[in-house]
mmCIF file of C-alpha atoms and ligand atoms in Angstrom:
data_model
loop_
_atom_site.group_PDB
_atom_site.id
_atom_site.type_symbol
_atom_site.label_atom_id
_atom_site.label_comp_id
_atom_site.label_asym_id
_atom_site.label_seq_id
_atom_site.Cartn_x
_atom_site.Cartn_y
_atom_site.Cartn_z
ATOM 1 C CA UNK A 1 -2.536 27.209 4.197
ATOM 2 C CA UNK A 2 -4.607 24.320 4.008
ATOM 3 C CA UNK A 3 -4.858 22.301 0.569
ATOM 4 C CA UNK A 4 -6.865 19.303 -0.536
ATOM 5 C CA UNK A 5 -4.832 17.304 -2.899
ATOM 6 C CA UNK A 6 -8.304 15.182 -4.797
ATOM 7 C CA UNK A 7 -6.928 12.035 -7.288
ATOM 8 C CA UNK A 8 -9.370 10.651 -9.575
ATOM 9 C CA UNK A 9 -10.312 7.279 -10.626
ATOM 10 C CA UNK A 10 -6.941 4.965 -12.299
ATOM 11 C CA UNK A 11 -4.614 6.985 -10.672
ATOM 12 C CA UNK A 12 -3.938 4.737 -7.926
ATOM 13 C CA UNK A 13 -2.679 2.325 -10.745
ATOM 14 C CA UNK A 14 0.263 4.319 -11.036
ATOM 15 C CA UNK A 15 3.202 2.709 -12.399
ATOM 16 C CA UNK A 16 1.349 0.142 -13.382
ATOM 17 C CA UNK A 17 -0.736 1.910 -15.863
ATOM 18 C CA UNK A 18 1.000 2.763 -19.405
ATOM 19 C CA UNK A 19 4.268 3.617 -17.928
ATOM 20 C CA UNK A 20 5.239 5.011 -21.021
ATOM 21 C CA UNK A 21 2.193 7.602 -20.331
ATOM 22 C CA UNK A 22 2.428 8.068 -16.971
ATOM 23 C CA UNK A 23 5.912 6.996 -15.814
ATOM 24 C CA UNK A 24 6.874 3.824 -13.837
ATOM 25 C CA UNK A 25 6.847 5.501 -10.327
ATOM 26 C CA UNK A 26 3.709 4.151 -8.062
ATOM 27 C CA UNK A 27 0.864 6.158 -6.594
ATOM 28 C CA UNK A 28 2.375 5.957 -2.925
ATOM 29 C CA UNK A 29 5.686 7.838 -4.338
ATOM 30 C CA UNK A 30 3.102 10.900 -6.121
ATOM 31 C CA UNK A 31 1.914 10.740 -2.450
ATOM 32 C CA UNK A 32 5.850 11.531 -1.391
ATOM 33 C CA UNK A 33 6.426 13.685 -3.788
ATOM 34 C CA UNK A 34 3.462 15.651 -3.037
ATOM 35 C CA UNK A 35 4.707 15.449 0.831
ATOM 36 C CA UNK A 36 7.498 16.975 0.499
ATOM 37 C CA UNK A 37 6.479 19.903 -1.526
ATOM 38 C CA UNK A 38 3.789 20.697 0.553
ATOM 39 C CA UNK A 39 6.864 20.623 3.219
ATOM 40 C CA UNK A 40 9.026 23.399 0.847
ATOM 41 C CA UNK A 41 6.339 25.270 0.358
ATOM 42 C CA UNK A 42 5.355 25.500 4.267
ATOM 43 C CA UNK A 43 1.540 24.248 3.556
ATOM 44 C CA UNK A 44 -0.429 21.525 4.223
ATOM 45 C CA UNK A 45 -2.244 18.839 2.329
ATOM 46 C CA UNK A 46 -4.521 15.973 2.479
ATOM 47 C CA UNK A 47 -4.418 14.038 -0.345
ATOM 48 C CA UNK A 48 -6.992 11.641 -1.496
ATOM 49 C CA UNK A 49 -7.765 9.271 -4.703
ATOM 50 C CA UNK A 50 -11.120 8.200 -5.619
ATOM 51 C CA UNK A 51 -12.014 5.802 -8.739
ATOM 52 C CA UNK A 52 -15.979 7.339 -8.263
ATOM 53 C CA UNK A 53 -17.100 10.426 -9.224
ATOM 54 C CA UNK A 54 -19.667 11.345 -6.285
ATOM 55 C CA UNK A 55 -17.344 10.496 -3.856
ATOM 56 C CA UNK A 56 -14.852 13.586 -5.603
ATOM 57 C CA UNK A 57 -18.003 15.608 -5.421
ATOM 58 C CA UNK A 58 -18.604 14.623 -1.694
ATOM 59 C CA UNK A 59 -15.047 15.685 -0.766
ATOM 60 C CA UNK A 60 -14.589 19.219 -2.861
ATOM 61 C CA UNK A 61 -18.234 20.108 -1.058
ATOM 62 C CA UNK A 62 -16.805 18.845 2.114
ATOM 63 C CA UNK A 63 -13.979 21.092 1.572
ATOM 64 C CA UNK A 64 -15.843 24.288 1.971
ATOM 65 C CA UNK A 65 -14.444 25.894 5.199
ATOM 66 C CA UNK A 66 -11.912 23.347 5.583
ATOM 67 C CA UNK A 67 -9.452 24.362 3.039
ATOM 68 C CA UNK A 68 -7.922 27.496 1.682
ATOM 69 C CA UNK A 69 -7.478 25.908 -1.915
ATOM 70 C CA UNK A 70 -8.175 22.212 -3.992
ATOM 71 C CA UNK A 71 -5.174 20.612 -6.600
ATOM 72 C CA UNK A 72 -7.375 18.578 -8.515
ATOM 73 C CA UNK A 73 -6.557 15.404 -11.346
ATOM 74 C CA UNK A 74 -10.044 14.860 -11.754
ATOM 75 C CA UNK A 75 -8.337 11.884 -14.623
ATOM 76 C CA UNK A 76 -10.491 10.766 -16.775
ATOM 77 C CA UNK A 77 -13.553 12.237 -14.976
ATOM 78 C CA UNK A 78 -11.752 15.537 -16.456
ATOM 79 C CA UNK A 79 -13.587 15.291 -19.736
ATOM 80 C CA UNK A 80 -16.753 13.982 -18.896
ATOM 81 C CA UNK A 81 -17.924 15.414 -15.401
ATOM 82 C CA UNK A 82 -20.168 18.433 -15.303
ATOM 83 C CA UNK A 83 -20.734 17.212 -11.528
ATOM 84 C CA UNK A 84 -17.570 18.173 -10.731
ATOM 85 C CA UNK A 85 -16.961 20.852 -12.349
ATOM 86 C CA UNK A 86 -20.340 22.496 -10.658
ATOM 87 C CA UNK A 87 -18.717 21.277 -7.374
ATOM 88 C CA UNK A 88 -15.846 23.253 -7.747
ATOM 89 C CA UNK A 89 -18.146 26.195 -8.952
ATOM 90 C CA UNK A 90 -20.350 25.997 -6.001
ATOM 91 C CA UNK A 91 -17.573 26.010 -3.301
ATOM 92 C CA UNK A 92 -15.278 28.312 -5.515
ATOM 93 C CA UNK A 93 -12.216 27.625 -3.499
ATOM 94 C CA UNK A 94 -9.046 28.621 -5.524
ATOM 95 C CA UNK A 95 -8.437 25.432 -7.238
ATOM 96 C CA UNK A 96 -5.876 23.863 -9.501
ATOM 97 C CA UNK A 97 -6.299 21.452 -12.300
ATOM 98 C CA UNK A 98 -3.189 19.465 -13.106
ATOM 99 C CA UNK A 99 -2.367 16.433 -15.256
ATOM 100 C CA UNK A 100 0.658 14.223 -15.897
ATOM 101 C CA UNK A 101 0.527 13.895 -19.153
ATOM 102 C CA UNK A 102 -0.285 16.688 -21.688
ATOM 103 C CA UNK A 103 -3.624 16.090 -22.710
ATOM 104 C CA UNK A 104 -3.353 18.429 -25.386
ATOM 105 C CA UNK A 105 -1.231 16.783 -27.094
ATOM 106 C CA UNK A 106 -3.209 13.444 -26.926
ATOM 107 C CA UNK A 107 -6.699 12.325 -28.598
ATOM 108 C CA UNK A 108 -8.774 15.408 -29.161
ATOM 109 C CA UNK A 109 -11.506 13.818 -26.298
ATOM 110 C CA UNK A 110 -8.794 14.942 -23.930
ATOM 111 C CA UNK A 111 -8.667 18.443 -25.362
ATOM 112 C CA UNK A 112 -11.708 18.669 -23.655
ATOM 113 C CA UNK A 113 -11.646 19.583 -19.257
ATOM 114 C CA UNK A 114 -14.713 20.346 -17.909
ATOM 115 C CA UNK A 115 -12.875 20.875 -13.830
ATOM 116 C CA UNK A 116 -10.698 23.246 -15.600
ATOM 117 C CA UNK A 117 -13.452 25.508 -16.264
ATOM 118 C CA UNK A 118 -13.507 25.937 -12.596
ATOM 119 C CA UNK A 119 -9.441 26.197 -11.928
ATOM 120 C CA UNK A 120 -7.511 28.816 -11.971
ATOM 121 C CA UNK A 121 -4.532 27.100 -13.162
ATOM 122 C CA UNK A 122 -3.462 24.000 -14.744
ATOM 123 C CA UNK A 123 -0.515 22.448 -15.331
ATOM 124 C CA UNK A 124 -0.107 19.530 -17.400
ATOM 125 C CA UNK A 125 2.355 17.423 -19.155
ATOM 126 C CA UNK A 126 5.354 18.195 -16.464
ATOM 127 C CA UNK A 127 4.500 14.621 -14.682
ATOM 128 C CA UNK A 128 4.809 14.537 -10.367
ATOM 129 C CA UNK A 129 6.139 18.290 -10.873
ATOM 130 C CA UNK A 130 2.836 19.554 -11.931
ATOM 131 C CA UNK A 131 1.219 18.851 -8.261
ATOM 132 C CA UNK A 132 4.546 20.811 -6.746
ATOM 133 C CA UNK A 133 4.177 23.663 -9.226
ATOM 134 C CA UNK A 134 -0.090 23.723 -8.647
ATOM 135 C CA UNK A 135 1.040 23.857 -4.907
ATOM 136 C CA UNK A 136 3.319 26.971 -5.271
ATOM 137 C CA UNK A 137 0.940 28.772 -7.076
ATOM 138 C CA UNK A 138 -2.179 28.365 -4.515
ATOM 139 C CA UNK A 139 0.525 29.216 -1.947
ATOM 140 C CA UNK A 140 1.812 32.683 -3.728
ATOM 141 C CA UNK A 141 -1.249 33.606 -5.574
ATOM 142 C CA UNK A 142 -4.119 33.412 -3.079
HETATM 143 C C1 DQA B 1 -4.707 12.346 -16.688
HETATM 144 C C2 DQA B 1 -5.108 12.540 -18.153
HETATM 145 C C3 DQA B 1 -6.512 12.009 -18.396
HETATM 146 O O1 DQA B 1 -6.877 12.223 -19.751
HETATM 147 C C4 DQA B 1 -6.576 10.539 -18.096
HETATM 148 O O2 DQA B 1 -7.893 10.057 -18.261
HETATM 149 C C5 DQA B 1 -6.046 10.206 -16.750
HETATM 150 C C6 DQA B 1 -4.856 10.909 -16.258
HETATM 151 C C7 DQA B 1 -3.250 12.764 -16.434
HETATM 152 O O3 DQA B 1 -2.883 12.930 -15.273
HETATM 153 O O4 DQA B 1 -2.464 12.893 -17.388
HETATM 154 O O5 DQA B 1 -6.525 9.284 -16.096
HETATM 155 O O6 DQA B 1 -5.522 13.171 -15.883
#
């Protein structure tokens, strides 16, 4: 099973970015991390971060006959982008929203996820484990 792994915009500032948010671990160790599950769980990923919005749309259409499934931190573009959410739509690949943090349980413009209108699944609030459990469920669900 094939899987793209799609990062949006401020994620590559991992570590850097409100540790006490996010964590202190980098963006090249969620990269690892996300390695080796895809490793456990016998699939493959590409993983890829964006900081612009068109250029997520460009890959999840891209991803249309390419991939069996999309894990998707859309980030901030979460609450605001109706362009990706009719990306997902119009490829309707089983896909995956997951966050690090538990935007529920932040400001209520966070309670908001247009992507996750799309997803079958998200996971949130569980940090780098998120992306390994939103793996393992596109791997024994579809
Ligand atoms: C995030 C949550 C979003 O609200 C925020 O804009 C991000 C990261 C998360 O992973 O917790 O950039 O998607």
């Amino acid at each position: 099973m094939k899987i793209l792994v799609l990062n949006g915009p401020n994620l590559n500032l991992l570590g850097l970015r409100e540790p006490a948010i996010y964590g202190t671990q980098n963006y090249a160790a969620l990269e690892a991390f996300i390695r080796q599950s895809a490793d456990e769980l016998n699939c493959e990923v590409d993983i890829r971060q964006s900081n612009h919005e068109g250029v997520l749309v460009d890959w999840i259409q891209e991803a249309y006959g390419k991939f069996d499934g999309i894990v998707i931190n859309p980030a901030a573009y979460t609450h605001t982008s109706v362009a990706i959410l009719d990306a997902l739509k119009a490829v309707a690949l089983p896909a995956v929203e997951v966050h690090l943090s538990d935007v529920d349980a932040r400001e209520p413009f966070r309670h908001l996820s247009y992507a996750g209108m799309a997803c079958q699944k998200t996971f949130k609030g569980l940090g780098f484990e998120g992306y390994r459990a939103s793996l393992r469920y596109l791997t024994s669900v579809n």
